[in-house]
Short mmCIF file of C-alpha atoms in Angstrom, two decimals:
data_model
loop_
_atom_site.label_atom_id
_atom_site.label_comp_id
_atom_site.label_asym_id
_atom_site.label_seq_id
_atom_site.Cartn_x
_atom_site.Cartn_y
_atom_site.Cartn_z
CA MET F 1301 81.28 -14.90 -59.83
CA LYS F 1302 84.18 -13.73 -58.11
CA ARG F 1303 86.33 -11.38 -59.29
CA VAL F 1304 90.50 -11.62 -59.05
CA LEU F 1305 92.68 -8.72 -60.07
CA ILE F 1306 95.54 -9.95 -62.44
CA ILE F 1307 98.44 -7.61 -62.38
CA SER F 1308 101.15 -8.85 -65.24
CA TYR F 1309 103.43 -6.94 -67.56
CA TYR F 1310 102.96 -9.70 -69.95
CA TRP F 1311 99.87 -9.89 -71.82
CA PRO F 1312 99.10 -10.63 -75.63
CA PRO F 1313 100.08 -9.51 -78.48
CA SER F 1314 103.11 -10.57 -76.55
CA GLY F 1315 104.50 -13.91 -76.90
CA GLY F 1316 106.56 -16.29 -74.72
CA SER F 1317 106.36 -18.21 -71.53
CA GLY F 1318 105.71 -15.53 -69.10
CA VAL F 1319 102.42 -14.71 -71.18
CA GLN F 1320 100.95 -18.10 -71.44
CA ARG F 1321 100.97 -18.72 -67.70
CA TRP F 1322 98.58 -16.23 -66.65
CA VAL F 1323 96.56 -16.54 -70.03
CA LYS F 1324 95.94 -20.41 -69.24
CA PHE F 1325 94.93 -19.35 -65.51
CA SER F 1326 92.46 -17.12 -66.98
CA LYS F 1327 91.19 -19.62 -69.65
CA TYR F 1328 90.23 -21.96 -66.95
CA LEU F 1329 89.59 -19.61 -63.62
CA PRO F 1330 85.71 -18.65 -65.26
CA ALA F 1331 84.85 -22.98 -64.61
CA GLU F 1332 86.23 -22.12 -60.99
CA GLY F 1333 83.88 -19.67 -60.31
CA TRP F 1334 86.36 -16.56 -60.85
CA GLN F 1335 85.94 -13.97 -63.41
CA PRO F 1336 90.00 -12.34 -64.29
CA VAL F 1337 90.45 -8.85 -64.15
CA ILE F 1338 93.62 -8.35 -66.02
CA TYR F 1339 95.57 -5.09 -65.49
CA THR F 1340 98.38 -4.77 -67.95
CA PRO F 1341 100.60 -2.08 -69.88
CA GLU F 1342 98.82 -0.71 -73.41
CA ASN F 1343 102.47 0.14 -74.83
CA PRO F 1344 104.48 -2.46 -73.64
CA GLU F 1345 107.67 -3.83 -74.88
CA LEU F 1346 107.33 -6.16 -77.03
CA THR F 1347 110.34 -8.77 -77.95
CA SER F 1348 107.93 -11.55 -79.69
CA ARG F 1349 104.44 -11.58 -80.80
CA ASP F 1350 101.86 -14.28 -80.75
CA ARG F 1351 98.60 -13.33 -81.32
CA THR F 1352 97.20 -16.91 -81.11
CA LEU F 1353 97.29 -16.58 -77.31
CA ALA F 1354 94.80 -13.69 -77.45
CA GLU F 1355 92.15 -16.56 -78.47
CA GLU F 1356 93.09 -18.30 -75.53
CA VAL F 1357 91.46 -15.49 -73.39
CA PRO F 1358 88.40 -16.08 -72.04
CA GLU F 1359 85.04 -13.83 -72.96
CA GLU F 1360 84.40 -13.92 -69.43
CA ALA F 1361 87.86 -11.57 -68.78
CA GLU F 1362 88.11 -8.46 -68.45
CA VAL F 1363 91.01 -6.45 -69.64
CA ILE F 1364 92.33 -2.79 -68.69
CA ARG F 1365 95.17 -1.50 -69.98
CA LYS F 1366 96.94 1.76 -69.40
CA PRO F 1367 99.94 3.39 -70.97
CA ILE F 1368 103.11 3.07 -69.43
CA LEU F 1369 106.51 5.08 -69.88
CA GLU F 1370 109.69 3.06 -70.07
CA PRO F 1371 113.35 3.41 -70.95
CA TYR F 1372 113.27 1.07 -73.56
CA GLY F 1373 111.79 2.96 -76.16
CA ILE F 1374 114.14 5.55 -75.72
CA TYR F 1375 116.88 3.03 -75.95
CA ARG F 1376 115.69 1.70 -79.24
CA LYS F 1377 115.91 4.85 -80.74
CA LEU F 1378 119.41 5.73 -79.73
CA SER F 1379 120.69 2.36 -80.34
CA GLY F 1380 118.84 2.25 -83.53
CA LYS F 1381 116.91 -1.18 -82.73
CA THR F 1382 113.29 -2.27 -83.60
CA GLU F 1383 111.03 -3.32 -81.10
CA GLY F 1384 110.90 -7.39 -81.41
CA GLY F 1385 114.36 -7.19 -83.52
CA GLU F 1386 116.94 -9.12 -83.97
CA GLY F 1387 119.07 -9.75 -80.65
CA GLU F 1388 120.71 -11.71 -77.58
CA VAL F 1389 118.12 -13.87 -75.96
CA ASN F 1390 119.76 -12.54 -72.67
CA PRO F 1391 121.71 -9.69 -73.19
CA ILE F 1392 122.03 -9.07 -69.30
CA ASN F 1393 124.65 -12.00 -69.23
CA GLY F 1394 126.23 -12.00 -72.90
CA SER F 1395 129.51 -12.45 -72.91
CA LYS F 1396 130.25 -9.68 -75.64
CA LYS F 1397 129.17 -6.47 -74.09
CA SER F 1398 130.24 -2.95 -76.05
CA PHE F 1399 131.12 0.02 -74.00
CA TRP F 1400 127.45 1.43 -75.00
CA LYS F 1401 125.66 -1.60 -73.77
CA LYS F 1402 127.48 -2.09 -70.84
CA LEU F 1403 126.83 2.00 -70.02
CA MET F 1404 123.10 1.06 -70.53
CA LEU F 1405 123.30 -1.97 -68.30
CA TYR F 1406 124.28 0.32 -65.68
CA ILE F 1407 122.15 2.73 -65.99
CA ARG F 1408 119.39 0.21 -66.06
CA GLY F 1409 120.62 -1.71 -63.02
CA ASN F 1410 121.48 1.60 -60.50
CA LEU F 1411 118.67 4.12 -62.09
CA PHE F 1412 115.59 2.08 -62.49
CA ILE F 1413 114.42 -0.27 -59.28
CA PRO F 1414 113.80 -2.96 -59.48
CA ASP F 1415 113.56 -2.84 -63.06
CA PRO F 1416 112.89 -0.58 -65.91
CA ARG F 1417 108.52 -0.84 -65.69
CA CYS F 1418 109.58 1.13 -62.08
CA LEU F 1419 107.90 4.79 -63.54
CA TRP F 1420 104.72 2.25 -63.79
CA ILE F 1421 104.07 1.89 -60.27
CA ARG F 1422 102.78 5.20 -59.02
CA PRO F 1423 100.32 5.73 -61.75
CA SER F 1424 98.95 2.21 -61.94
CA VAL F 1425 98.23 2.26 -58.20
CA SER F 1426 96.66 5.84 -58.42
CA PHE F 1427 94.23 4.49 -61.07
CA LEU F 1428 93.53 0.74 -59.56
CA LYS F 1429 92.45 2.79 -56.31
CA LYS F 1430 90.01 4.60 -58.13
CA TYR F 1431 88.98 1.52 -60.34
CA LEU F 1432 88.39 -0.63 -57.35
CA LYS F 1433 86.32 1.55 -55.71
CA ARG F 1434 83.59 1.39 -58.66
CA HIS F 1435 84.46 -2.15 -59.64
CA PRO F 1436 85.47 -4.12 -56.35
CA VAL F 1437 87.24 -7.32 -56.18
CA ASP F 1438 87.87 -10.12 -53.94
CA ILE F 1439 91.78 -10.47 -54.29
CA ILE F 1440 94.85 -9.58 -55.80
CA ILE F 1441 97.64 -11.33 -57.77
CA SER F 1442 100.55 -9.91 -59.15
CA THR F 1443 103.00 -11.81 -61.55
CA GLY F 1444 106.54 -10.73 -62.13
CA PRO F 1445 109.15 -10.85 -63.09
CA PRO F 1446 108.93 -7.68 -63.70
CA HIS F 1447 108.82 -7.14 -60.41
CA SER F 1448 107.46 -3.73 -60.53
CA MET F 1449 104.53 -5.55 -60.52
CA HIS F 1450 104.52 -6.80 -57.02
CA LEU F 1451 105.35 -3.05 -55.99
CA ILE F 1452 102.18 -2.13 -57.70
CA ALA F 1453 100.02 -5.04 -55.17
CA LEU F 1454 101.87 -4.31 -52.41
CA GLU F 1455 100.59 -0.98 -52.53
CA LEU F 1456 97.43 -1.38 -53.68
CA SER F 1457 96.75 -4.14 -50.81
CA ARG F 1458 97.97 -1.30 -48.50
CA ALA F 1459 95.30 0.62 -49.58
CA THR F 1460 92.22 -1.24 -49.64
CA GLY F 1461 92.91 -4.54 -46.96
CA LEU F 1462 92.93 -6.81 -49.92
CA PRO F 1463 94.48 -10.04 -49.87
CA TRP F 1464 97.16 -10.19 -52.03
CA ILE F 1465 99.23 -13.35 -54.10
CA ALA F 1466 102.58 -12.65 -55.17
CA ASP F 1467 103.34 -15.35 -58.33
CA PHE F 1468 107.21 -15.61 -58.74
CA ARG F 1469 107.85 -16.65 -62.26
CA ASP F 1470 111.09 -16.37 -61.20
CA PRO F 1471 113.25 -15.22 -58.26
CA TRP F 1472 114.66 -11.86 -57.59
CA THR F 1473 117.67 -11.50 -55.91
CA LYS F 1474 118.37 -15.18 -56.54
CA MET F 1475 117.97 -14.93 -60.45
CA PHE F 1476 120.63 -16.27 -62.43
CA TYR F 1477 121.50 -12.74 -64.20
CA PHE F 1478 121.07 -10.27 -60.70
CA LYS F 1479 125.32 -10.94 -60.40
CA HIS F 1480 125.55 -9.51 -63.99
CA LEU F 1481 123.05 -6.02 -63.32
CA HIS F 1482 126.68 -4.49 -62.22
CA LEU F 1483 124.99 -3.00 -59.22
CA GLY F 1484 126.20 -0.71 -57.06
CA LYS F 1485 126.13 -1.04 -53.26
CA PHE F 1486 123.09 1.24 -52.90
CA ALA F 1487 121.21 -0.24 -55.78
CA GLU F 1488 121.96 -3.97 -54.25
CA ASN F 1489 120.53 -3.32 -51.04
CA ARG F 1490 117.36 -1.51 -52.25
CA HIS F 1491 116.65 -4.60 -54.35
CA ARG F 1492 117.12 -6.81 -51.46
CA LYS F 1493 114.82 -4.36 -48.91
CA LEU F 1494 112.25 -4.01 -51.63
CA GLU F 1495 112.45 -8.11 -52.02
CA LYS F 1496 112.22 -8.23 -48.58
CA LYS F 1497 109.37 -6.02 -48.22
CA VAL F 1498 107.01 -7.61 -50.92
CA LEU F 1499 108.05 -11.22 -49.46
CA ASP F 1500 106.67 -9.91 -45.84
CA ASN F 1501 103.60 -8.35 -46.75
CA ALA F 1502 101.94 -10.56 -49.12
CA SER F 1503 99.55 -12.42 -48.11
CA VAL F 1504 100.83 -15.72 -50.00
CA ILE F 1505 104.47 -16.31 -51.84
CA VAL F 1506 104.01 -18.65 -54.96
CA ALA F 1507 107.05 -20.14 -56.58
CA VAL F 1508 107.16 -22.41 -59.55
CA SER F 1509 109.87 -24.59 -58.27
CA PRO F 1510 110.62 -26.76 -55.21
CA ILE F 1511 114.06 -24.90 -55.01
CA VAL F 1512 112.90 -21.67 -55.60
CA MET F 1513 109.93 -22.51 -53.01
CA ASP F 1514 112.47 -23.31 -50.36
CA GLU F 1515 114.71 -20.38 -50.94
CA PHE F 1516 111.77 -18.25 -50.09
CA LYS F 1517 110.98 -19.74 -47.34
CA GLY F 1518 114.01 -19.28 -45.82
CA MET F 1519 113.82 -15.43 -46.12
CA THR F 1520 110.35 -14.99 -45.07
CA GLU F 1521 107.52 -16.22 -42.50
CA THR F 1522 104.91 -15.54 -45.04
CA PRO F 1523 103.43 -18.65 -46.35
CA VAL F 1524 105.14 -20.30 -49.45
CA GLU F 1525 103.06 -22.44 -52.10
CA LEU F 1526 104.58 -24.24 -55.19
CA ILE F 1527 102.51 -24.07 -58.35
CA THR F 1528 104.46 -24.84 -61.31
CA ASN F 1529 104.05 -23.97 -64.85
CA GLY F 1530 102.06 -26.66 -67.02
CA TYR F 1531 101.08 -27.60 -70.38
CA ASP F 1532 97.10 -27.68 -71.85
CA GLU F 1533 95.67 -30.81 -73.16
CA SER F 1534 93.89 -28.95 -75.65
CA ASP F 1535 97.19 -27.89 -76.97
CA PHE F 1536 98.10 -31.35 -78.00
CA ASP F 1537 95.10 -32.33 -79.37
CA ILE F 1538 96.47 -32.33 -82.86
CA VAL F 1539 98.04 -34.82 -85.16
CA VAL F 1540 101.42 -34.51 -86.84
CA GLU F 1541 102.75 -36.43 -89.67
CA ASP F 1542 106.09 -38.46 -89.74
CA ASP F 1543 108.73 -37.03 -92.12
CA ASP F 1544 110.59 -39.62 -91.95
CA SER F 1545 114.16 -37.44 -89.97
CA PHE F 1546 115.50 -38.11 -87.32
CA ASN F 1547 114.39 -34.54 -85.63
CA ILE F 1548 116.25 -33.47 -82.75
CA THR F 1549 114.70 -30.34 -81.99
CA HIS F 1550 114.38 -27.08 -79.56
CA THR F 1551 111.73 -24.91 -79.39
CA GLY F 1552 111.78 -21.30 -77.13
CA LEU F 1553 114.91 -19.11 -76.11
CA PHE F 1554 117.97 -20.74 -76.88
CA ALA F 1555 120.74 -18.57 -74.98
CA ALA F 1556 124.42 -18.68 -75.77
CA ASP F 1557 125.13 -19.47 -72.25
CA GLY F 1558 123.49 -22.77 -72.57
CA ASN F 1559 124.89 -24.07 -76.37
CA PRO F 1560 125.21 -27.69 -75.95
CA GLU F 1561 128.77 -27.78 -77.74
CA THR F 1562 129.42 -31.44 -76.46
CA LEU F 1563 126.37 -32.53 -78.39
CA TRP F 1564 126.71 -30.71 -81.08
CA GLU F 1565 130.25 -32.24 -81.39
CA VAL F 1566 128.85 -36.21 -80.45
CA LEU F 1567 126.33 -35.38 -83.42
CA ALA F 1568 129.08 -34.25 -86.05
CA GLU F 1569 131.36 -37.49 -84.75
CA LYS F 1570 128.26 -39.90 -85.33
CA CYS F 1571 127.20 -37.90 -89.00
CA GLN F 1572 130.93 -38.48 -89.92
CA SER F 1573 130.81 -42.55 -89.23
CA ASN F 1574 127.36 -43.32 -90.24
CA ARG F 1575 125.84 -42.05 -93.79
CA GLU F 1576 122.60 -43.26 -92.97
CA PHE F 1577 122.60 -41.10 -89.60
CA ALA F 1578 123.67 -38.04 -91.53
CA LYS F 1579 121.17 -38.25 -94.26
CA SER F 1580 118.27 -38.80 -91.51
CA LEU F 1581 119.48 -36.23 -88.95
CA LYS F 1582 117.70 -32.69 -88.50
CA ILE F 1583 118.28 -30.35 -85.82
CA ARG F 1584 114.95 -27.91 -85.70
CA LEU F 1585 115.36 -25.04 -83.73
CA ILE F 1586 112.08 -23.32 -83.00
CA GLY F 1587 112.45 -19.93 -81.39
CA LYS F 1588 114.54 -17.15 -80.65
CA THR F 1589 118.45 -18.30 -81.14
CA ASP F 1590 121.83 -16.89 -79.94
CA LYS F 1591 123.96 -16.22 -83.19
CA GLU F 1592 126.58 -18.00 -81.13
CA ILE F 1593 124.41 -21.13 -80.87
CA THR F 1594 123.96 -21.74 -84.80
CA ASP F 1595 127.39 -20.62 -85.63
CA SER F 1596 128.73 -23.67 -83.26
CA ILE F 1597 126.40 -25.92 -85.15
CA ARG F 1598 127.51 -25.05 -88.52
CA ASN F 1599 131.16 -24.71 -87.10
CA ALA F 1600 130.93 -28.42 -85.76
CA GLY F 1601 130.46 -29.05 -89.63
CA LEU F 1602 126.32 -29.83 -88.96
CA GLU F 1603 125.25 -26.99 -91.56
CA ASP F 1604 123.49 -29.22 -93.48
CA ASN F 1605 121.69 -30.84 -90.84
CA LEU F 1606 120.70 -27.14 -89.25
CA LEU F 1607 117.01 -25.61 -89.69
CA ASP F 1608 116.72 -22.44 -87.94
CA PHE F 1609 113.07 -21.62 -87.86
CA GLY F 1610 113.47 -18.30 -85.60
CA TYR F 1611 110.58 -17.31 -83.41
CA GLN F 1612 107.13 -19.01 -84.02
CA ASN F 1613 103.95 -18.92 -82.36
CA HIS F 1614 102.75 -20.97 -79.34
CA LEU F 1615 100.65 -23.60 -81.53
CA THR F 1616 103.53 -24.17 -84.27
CA ALA F 1617 105.77 -24.82 -81.69
CA VAL F 1618 103.50 -27.60 -79.89
CA LYS F 1619 103.48 -28.92 -83.39
CA GLU F 1620 107.18 -29.14 -83.42
CA GLN F 1621 107.24 -30.85 -80.08
CA LYS F 1622 104.85 -33.86 -81.12
CA SER F 1623 107.07 -34.19 -84.78
CA ALA F 1624 110.25 -34.41 -82.98
CA SER F 1625 112.30 -37.36 -82.48
CA LEU F 1626 113.86 -36.17 -79.41
CA LEU F 1627 113.66 -32.61 -77.43
CA ILE F 1628 116.77 -31.14 -75.97
CA LEU F 1629 116.30 -29.05 -73.51
CA PRO F 1630 120.31 -27.30 -72.41
CA LEU F 1631 119.87 -25.02 -69.37
CA ARG F 1632 122.13 -22.07 -68.86
CA LYS F 1633 125.63 -22.44 -67.52
CA GLU F 1634 124.46 -20.74 -63.83
CA PRO F 1635 124.89 -21.97 -61.09
CA GLU F 1636 121.98 -20.54 -59.74
CA TYR F 1637 119.71 -22.27 -63.02
CA ARG F 1638 119.70 -25.36 -61.21
CA ALA F 1639 116.72 -24.06 -59.43
CA THR F 1640 114.79 -23.11 -62.31
CA LEU F 1641 112.20 -24.96 -64.51
CA PRO F 1642 111.63 -23.76 -67.91
CA GLY F 1643 107.97 -23.50 -69.37
CA LYS F 1644 108.61 -25.49 -71.85
CA LEU F 1645 109.68 -28.93 -69.76
CA PHE F 1646 106.06 -29.21 -69.21
CA GLU F 1647 105.12 -28.90 -72.93
CA TYR F 1648 107.84 -31.60 -73.54
CA LEU F 1649 106.30 -33.53 -70.95
CA ALA F 1650 102.57 -33.67 -73.34
CA SER F 1651 104.57 -33.69 -76.41
CA GLY F 1652 105.15 -37.49 -75.83
CA ARG F 1653 109.04 -37.36 -76.61
CA PRO F 1654 111.68 -38.21 -75.12
CA VAL F 1655 113.36 -35.45 -73.56
CA LEU F 1656 117.46 -34.88 -73.40
CA GLY F 1657 118.48 -32.60 -70.57
CA ILE F 1658 121.83 -30.98 -70.65
CA GLY F 1659 122.63 -28.87 -67.81
CA GLN F 1660 122.95 -29.29 -63.55
CA THR F 1661 122.63 -32.95 -63.21
CA ASP F 1662 120.86 -31.77 -59.22
CA GLY F 1663 118.80 -29.28 -60.48
CA ALA F 1664 114.70 -29.25 -60.42
CA MET F 1665 114.69 -30.02 -63.86
CA ALA F 1666 116.80 -33.53 -63.31
CA ARG F 1667 114.17 -34.14 -60.56
CA ILE F 1668 111.46 -33.95 -62.26
CA LEU F 1669 112.54 -35.85 -65.69
CA SER F 1670 113.79 -38.23 -62.95
CA GLU F 1671 110.25 -38.35 -61.22
CA THR F 1672 108.07 -38.96 -64.12
CA LYS F 1673 110.45 -41.05 -66.73
CA ALA F 1674 110.40 -38.54 -69.35
CA GLY F 1675 114.21 -38.29 -69.87
CA THR F 1676 117.57 -37.66 -68.69
CA VAL F 1677 119.80 -34.78 -67.48
CA PHE F 1678 123.50 -34.96 -68.41
CA ASP F 1679 126.42 -32.73 -67.46
CA TRP F 1680 127.55 -30.28 -70.66
CA ASP F 1681 130.68 -31.91 -70.72
CA ASP F 1682 129.77 -35.60 -69.98
CA LYS F 1683 130.55 -36.82 -73.39
CA ASP F 1684 130.41 -40.62 -73.43
CA SER F 1685 127.10 -40.44 -71.79
CA ILE F 1686 125.49 -38.24 -74.48
CA LYS F 1687 126.79 -40.59 -77.18
CA ASP F 1688 125.37 -43.69 -75.60
CA TYR F 1689 122.03 -41.68 -75.36
CA ILE F 1690 122.19 -40.49 -78.99
CA ASP F 1691 123.34 -43.91 -79.93
CA THR F 1692 120.71 -45.79 -78.27
CA SER F 1693 117.78 -43.20 -79.26
CA TRP F 1694 118.60 -43.79 -83.14
CA ASP F 1695 118.61 -47.31 -82.81
CA PHE F 1696 115.55 -47.20 -81.07
CA TYR F 1697 114.25 -44.92 -83.52
CA LYS F 1698 115.24 -47.12 -87.01
CA ASN F 1699 113.25 -49.63 -85.16
CA GLY F 1700 110.26 -47.26 -84.51
CA LEU F 1701 110.76 -47.92 -80.52
CA LEU F 1702 111.76 -44.34 -79.69
CA THR F 1703 109.07 -42.78 -77.33
CA SER F 1704 108.68 -41.16 -74.38
CA LYS F 1705 107.83 -43.55 -70.95
CA ALA F 1706 106.21 -40.23 -69.40
CA GLU F 1707 104.03 -41.16 -66.35
CA ASN F 1708 101.97 -39.09 -63.40
CA ILE F 1709 102.48 -35.73 -65.74
CA GLU F 1710 98.92 -35.19 -65.27
CA GLN F 1711 99.82 -33.39 -62.07
CA TYR F 1712 101.23 -30.49 -64.49
CA SER F 1713 98.16 -30.05 -66.72
CA ARG F 1714 96.83 -25.90 -66.76
CA ARG F 1715 93.44 -27.59 -65.78
CA LYS F 1716 94.47 -28.96 -62.48
CA LEU F 1717 97.34 -26.18 -61.64
CA THR F 1718 94.44 -23.70 -61.96
CA SER F 1719 92.06 -25.72 -59.64
CA ARG F 1720 94.88 -24.98 -57.09
CA MET F 1721 95.53 -21.51 -57.78
CA ALA F 1722 91.32 -20.85 -56.90
CA ARG F 1723 91.38 -23.24 -54.01
CA LEU F 1724 94.41 -21.40 -52.78
CA MET F 1725 92.66 -17.86 -53.81
CA GLU F 1726 89.94 -19.37 -51.81
CA ALA F 1727 92.13 -19.84 -48.77
CA THR F 1728 93.75 -16.57 -48.79
CA ILE F 1729 90.91 -14.77 -48.53
CA LYS F 1730 89.12 -16.88 -45.54
CA LYS F 1731 92.40 -16.23 -43.75
CA ASN F 1732 92.53 -12.55 -44.88
CA ASN F 1733 88.70 -12.30 -43.37
CA ILE F 1734 89.33 -14.19 -40.34
CA ARG F 1735 92.52 -12.00 -39.29
CA LYS F 1736 90.20 -8.69 -40.29
CA ASN F 1737 87.43 -9.93 -37.80
CA GLU F 1738 90.05 -10.95 -34.40
#
């Protein structure tokens, strides 16, 4: 069995979509003839915990954990915060920042480049060079953000001559929050130089969105491949019961800069004019949600309809997706976000429930929802269209006809995506061997 070294900051017991991508790849890689060897911190900053994901890790996997020193621990002590406690979904681009937060953000952006995990780069390279002499692997994969993982792989690939795939779950300098880091000129230039170094020296770049793929192709001559996130069929092999409510459900992170205020307004007006709808409507939030979101729902007069469950493990989120009447997926109000494909999108596709998207109507998510016929994306302020969609969905629901018409979603199954990744690894090794022999 061939071996692949996967350098990832996120790994169980940490929760979230950043963990799921490579846990799911690792789950199916042994069937493709690959043993996953995961290198991850022993003591990472955990914004959420999901111990159920550890059950997905195959017995063939080797997990190597080494301590990491990062400033977040010091920041928590100084600010009185607890690990995984309450806070903004994305504090970097939050609208309300205290002087203390601005100072911490400035320090984070200008002193810790490319991210606060940069102190792990040198000790990781030193350890892994020794490890690989005793336990060889065939290829290296780094997954980021944090992009320090790519810098570890860069130095390791240079030292060993091993081929290296850089997997970008999100962009680097084109990420929506990059402009909110309050970077000085030196720091911004340093980010761009490091990004360019990674893009130019990796054997292959992997993007999770077609728009990001095209952006990377314009930045480097290194081959760029598209392997999106996906859904695991085994997660959806469950039966859920109808609770006789019109459930409008959101799972995962729900950030204030994606607050669909027009949707809340539409729902509130329909509740006022239709007593049956008001009695049946349940707005179910499964995951970490910014306070501005719940305040907005309550201020619209929908407090009695709101059920905020907070963070739940992945399997609970899947059950909620399957039992929804409508799944909502608001994007963030950032122009760069049109390139993003939220990880939950693919599980929404597999749930068999219709998807109401709100955000950039010309973005990557709108394209997939249109191609699969799984839902529709409306602009944040398109009140008439959102109202028509809710009215139609309610009528279908009452008549037992509200369902997803999704088609051709099998291409996004985790098993098939893992097969594509395995073939890419094989091709990358072959190309590297040919280059060495030239």
